[in-house]
Coordinates of C-alpha atoms in Angstrom, one line a residue:
Chain A
E256 CA 0.0 0.0 0.0
D257 CA 1.3 3.4 -0.9
K258 CA 2.1 5.6 2.1
V259 CA 3.0 9.2 2.7
V260 CA 3.9 10.3 6.2
Q261 CA 4.5 13.8 7.4
S262 CA 6.2 14.9 10.6
P263 CA 5.8 16.6 12.9
L264 CA 2.0 16.6 12.9
S265 CA 1.9 20.0 14.6
L266 CA 4.5 22.6 15.3
V267 CA 4.3 25.9 17.3
V268 CA 7.0 28.5 16.8
H269 CA 7.5 32.2 17.2
E270 CA 8.0 34.8 14.5
G271 CA 11.5 34.8 13.1
D272 CA 12.2 31.1 13.8
T273 CA 13.2 28.7 11.1
V274 CA 11.2 25.5 10.7
T275 CA 11.8 22.2 8.8
L276 CA 8.8 20.0 7.8
N277 CA 9.4 16.4 6.8
C278 CA 7.7 14.2 4.3
S279 CA 8.6 10.5 3.8
Y280 CA 7.1 8.1 1.3
E281 CA 6.8 4.5 0.5
V282 CA 5.2 4.2 -2.9
T283 CA 5.5 2.2 -6.1
N284 CA 6.2 4.0 -9.3
F285 CA 7.1 7.4 -7.9
R286 CA 6.9 10.3 -10.3
S287 CA 7.1 13.5 -8.3
L288 CA 6.4 15.0 -4.9
L289 CA 4.3 18.2 -4.3
W290 CA 4.0 20.6 -1.4
Y291 CA 0.8 22.5 -0.8
K292 CA -0.2 25.2 1.8
Q293 CA -3.7 25.1 3.2
E294 CA -4.7 28.1 5.2
K295 CA -8.5 28.0 5.6
K296 CA -9.9 26.0 2.8
A297 CA -8.4 25.4 -0.6
P298 CA -4.8 24.1 -0.7
T299 CA -2.5 26.3 -2.8
F300 CA 0.4 24.8 -4.7
L301 CA 4.0 25.5 -3.5
F302 CA 6.5 23.2 -5.1
M303 CA 6.9 20.2 -7.4
L304 CA 10.0 18.1 -6.9
T305 CA 11.0 15.4 -9.4
S306 CA 14.8 15.1 -9.2
S307 CA 17.0 14.4 -6.1
G308 CA 19.2 17.1 -4.7
I309 CA 17.8 20.1 -6.6
E310 CA 16.5 22.7 -4.3
K311 CA 13.4 24.6 -5.2
K312 CA 13.1 28.1 -3.7
S313 CA 10.4 30.7 -3.4
G314 CA 11.1 33.6 -1.1
R315 CA 11.5 32.3 2.4
L316 CA 10.4 28.8 1.5
S317 CA 12.6 26.1 0.0
S318 CA 12.3 22.4 -0.5
I319 CA 14.5 19.5 -1.6
L320 CA 13.9 15.8 -2.5
D321 CA 16.0 12.8 -1.6
K322 CA 14.9 9.9 -3.9
K323 CA 17.4 7.5 -2.4
E324 CA 16.2 7.9 1.2
L325 CA 12.6 8.6 0.1
F326 CA 11.9 11.9 1.7
S327 CA 11.5 15.6 1.2
I328 CA 11.8 18.6 3.5
L329 CA 10.2 22.0 3.4
N330 CA 12.1 24.8 5.0
I331 CA 10.6 28.1 6.1
T332 CA 13.1 30.7 7.3
A333 CA 12.2 33.9 9.3
T334 CA 8.7 32.7 9.9
Q335 CA 5.8 35.1 10.0
T336 CA 2.3 34.8 11.4
G337 CA 1.0 34.5 7.9
D338 CA 2.9 31.3 7.5
S339 CA 0.4 29.6 9.9
A340 CA -1.3 26.9 7.9
V341 CA -1.5 23.2 7.3
Y342 CA 1.3 22.1 5.0
L343 CA 0.5 19.1 2.8
C344 CA 2.8 16.8 1.0
A345 CA 1.6 14.6 -1.8
V346 CA 3.2 12.1 -4.1
V347 CA 2.2 11.6 -7.8
L348 CA 2.4 8.1 -9.0
R349 CA 3.3 6.9 -12.4
T350 CA 0.7 4.5 -13.9
S351 CA 1.5 1.4 -15.8
G352 CA 1.0 3.2 -19.0
G353 CA 3.7 5.7 -18.1
T354 CA 1.4 8.6 -17.4
S355 CA 0.1 9.6 -14.0
Y356 CA -3.1 11.5 -14.6
G357 CA -2.5 13.6 -11.5
K358 CA -3.5 10.9 -9.0
L359 CA -2.1 12.3 -5.8
T360 CA -1.5 10.4 -2.5
F361 CA -1.4 12.9 0.4
G362 CA 0.2 12.8 3.8
Q363 CA -1.7 13.8 7.0
G364 CA -0.4 17.3 6.9
T365 CA 1.7 19.4 9.4
I366 CA -0.2 22.1 11.3
L367 CA 2.2 25.1 11.7
T368 CA 1.3 27.8 14.1
V369 CA 3.5 30.9 14.2
H370 CA 3.0 33.2 17.3
P371 CA 3.9 36.9 17.1
Chain B
D159 CA -12.2 35.5 -12.8
G160 CA -11.1 32.0 -13.6
G161 CA -11.4 29.4 -10.8
I162 CA -13.2 26.6 -9.2
T163 CA -16.5 27.0 -7.3
Q164 CA -18.1 24.6 -4.9
S165 CA -21.5 24.9 -3.5
P166 CA -22.8 25.0 -0.9
K167 CA -20.1 26.0 1.6
Y168 CA -21.9 24.1 4.4
L169 CA -24.4 21.3 4.0
F170 CA -26.5 19.5 6.6
R171 CA -28.3 16.3 5.9
K172 CA -30.2 13.6 7.8
E173 CA -28.8 10.1 7.8
G174 CA -30.2 8.0 4.9
Q175 CA -30.5 10.9 2.5
N176 CA -28.4 11.2 -0.7
V177 CA -26.8 14.6 -1.2
T178 CA -25.1 16.1 -4.3
L179 CA -22.1 18.5 -4.0
S180 CA -21.5 20.9 -6.9
C181 CA -18.1 21.6 -8.5
E182 CA -17.7 23.9 -11.5
Q183 CA -14.6 25.2 -13.1
N184 CA -14.0 27.8 -15.9
L185 CA -10.3 27.2 -16.3
N186 CA -10.9 25.0 -19.4
H187 CA -9.2 22.1 -17.5
D188 CA -9.6 18.6 -18.8
A189 CA -9.1 16.7 -15.5
M190 CA -11.2 17.1 -12.3
Y191 CA -10.9 15.4 -8.9
W192 CA -12.8 14.9 -5.7
Y193 CA -11.1 14.6 -2.3
R194 CA -12.3 14.0 1.2
Q195 CA -10.4 15.6 4.1
D196 CA -10.8 14.3 7.7
P197 CA -8.9 15.6 10.7
G198 CA -5.4 14.1 10.9
Q199 CA -5.8 12.2 7.7
G200 CA -4.8 14.6 4.9
L201 CA -6.7 14.4 1.6
R202 CA -8.0 11.1 0.2
L203 CA -9.0 10.7 -3.5
I204 CA -12.6 9.7 -4.1
Y205 CA -13.0 9.9 -7.9
Y206 CA -11.2 11.5 -10.8
S207 CA -12.1 12.3 -14.4
Q208 CA -9.7 12.9 -17.3
I209 CA -12.2 13.7 -19.9
V210 CA -16.0 14.2 -20.4
N211 CA -18.1 11.1 -19.9
D212 CA -15.2 9.2 -18.3
F213 CA -14.2 8.8 -14.7
Q214 CA -12.3 6.4 -12.4
K215 CA -12.5 5.4 -8.8
G216 CA -10.0 6.7 -6.4
D217 CA -8.9 5.2 -3.1
I218 CA -12.2 5.6 -1.2
A219 CA -15.0 5.5 -3.8
E220 CA -17.4 3.3 -1.9
G221 CA -20.7 5.1 -1.1
Y222 CA -20.0 7.9 -3.7
S223 CA -21.0 8.5 -7.3
V224 CA -20.0 11.1 -9.9
S225 CA -20.9 12.2 -13.4
R226 CA -19.0 14.2 -16.0
E227 CA -21.5 15.3 -18.6
K228 CA -19.8 18.6 -19.2
K229 CA -16.1 19.6 -19.1
E230 CA -16.9 22.4 -16.6
S231 CA -18.8 20.3 -14.1
F232 CA -18.1 17.3 -11.9
P233 CA -20.8 16.8 -9.3
L234 CA -20.3 14.3 -6.4
T235 CA -23.2 12.4 -4.9
V236 CA -22.8 11.1 -1.3
T237 CA -25.2 8.2 -1.1
S238 CA -26.8 6.7 2.0
A239 CA -24.4 3.8 1.6
Q240 CA -21.4 5.9 2.7
K241 CA -20.9 4.9 6.3
N242 CA -19.2 8.1 7.6
P243 CA -20.2 11.0 5.2
T244 CA -19.4 13.9 7.6
A245 CA -16.3 15.5 6.2
F246 CA -14.8 18.3 4.3
Y247 CA -15.0 17.7 0.5
L248 CA -12.6 19.4 -1.9
C249 CA -12.8 19.5 -5.7
A250 CA -9.8 20.1 -7.8
S251 CA -8.9 20.5 -11.5
S252 CA -5.8 20.4 -13.6
A253 CA -4.9 21.1 -17.2
K254 CA -4.1 18.2 -19.5
G255 CA -0.4 17.7 -19.2
G256 CA -0.3 20.0 -16.2
W257 CA -1.3 17.2 -13.9
Y258 CA 1.0 18.3 -11.1
E259 CA -0.6 21.6 -10.4
Q260 CA -4.1 20.9 -9.2
Y261 CA -6.2 23.9 -8.5
F262 CA -8.6 23.5 -5.5
G263 CA -12.0 24.9 -4.9
P264 CA -13.0 26.3 -1.5
G265 CA -14.6 23.1 -0.3
T266 CA -17.9 22.0 1.1
R267 CA -18.3 20.9 4.7
L268 CA -20.9 18.2 4.9
T269 CA -22.5 17.2 8.2
V270 CA -24.8 14.2 8.4
T271 CA -26.8 13.6 11.6

């Protein structure tokens, strides 16, 4: 059974702290890994990672994938209260035909709370 | 404005009743998806559709049904056979070939008592 596990499940920090969120996976036919941010309702797309060791960066957020050890991390530096959200990790699987059709398997999510 | 709309935002039903959740997109996306979100369990795929008049079961399709008669619309029916229907339901869409970037609607919170 395909499995995606995120840790920690929740995290409370103060503004200015740096946080590292973890996502490990055990899946067959891995294609890529995605990170989403969910503040109130609709998740918004952050990063897609396909290759090992290549860091993706957007402002204070960055992410990297390790396909050998089967995990990804999401780093947030100099956290702000606006970073408070649920961060979701999802894995896209390659189907037997070679395409994936966007079928995502999600982790449980990490609830990040940033206090002023 | 382009986007995905879901209605209603909150829905209350009595046990034993079927209920249909609406999902409409004007992004001209080919693929659409339904997910269920429960506390502590992330999102789980219920059904997905790549093209009109075609759809496939996801990981937890039992007790649900869908239709895809129009490209813009992908309604989900929660039937009385679904054992634990109370949940937050999210609809998403993606462009053909842009499968990795799924755009999500605002969700419908269904409560069944």
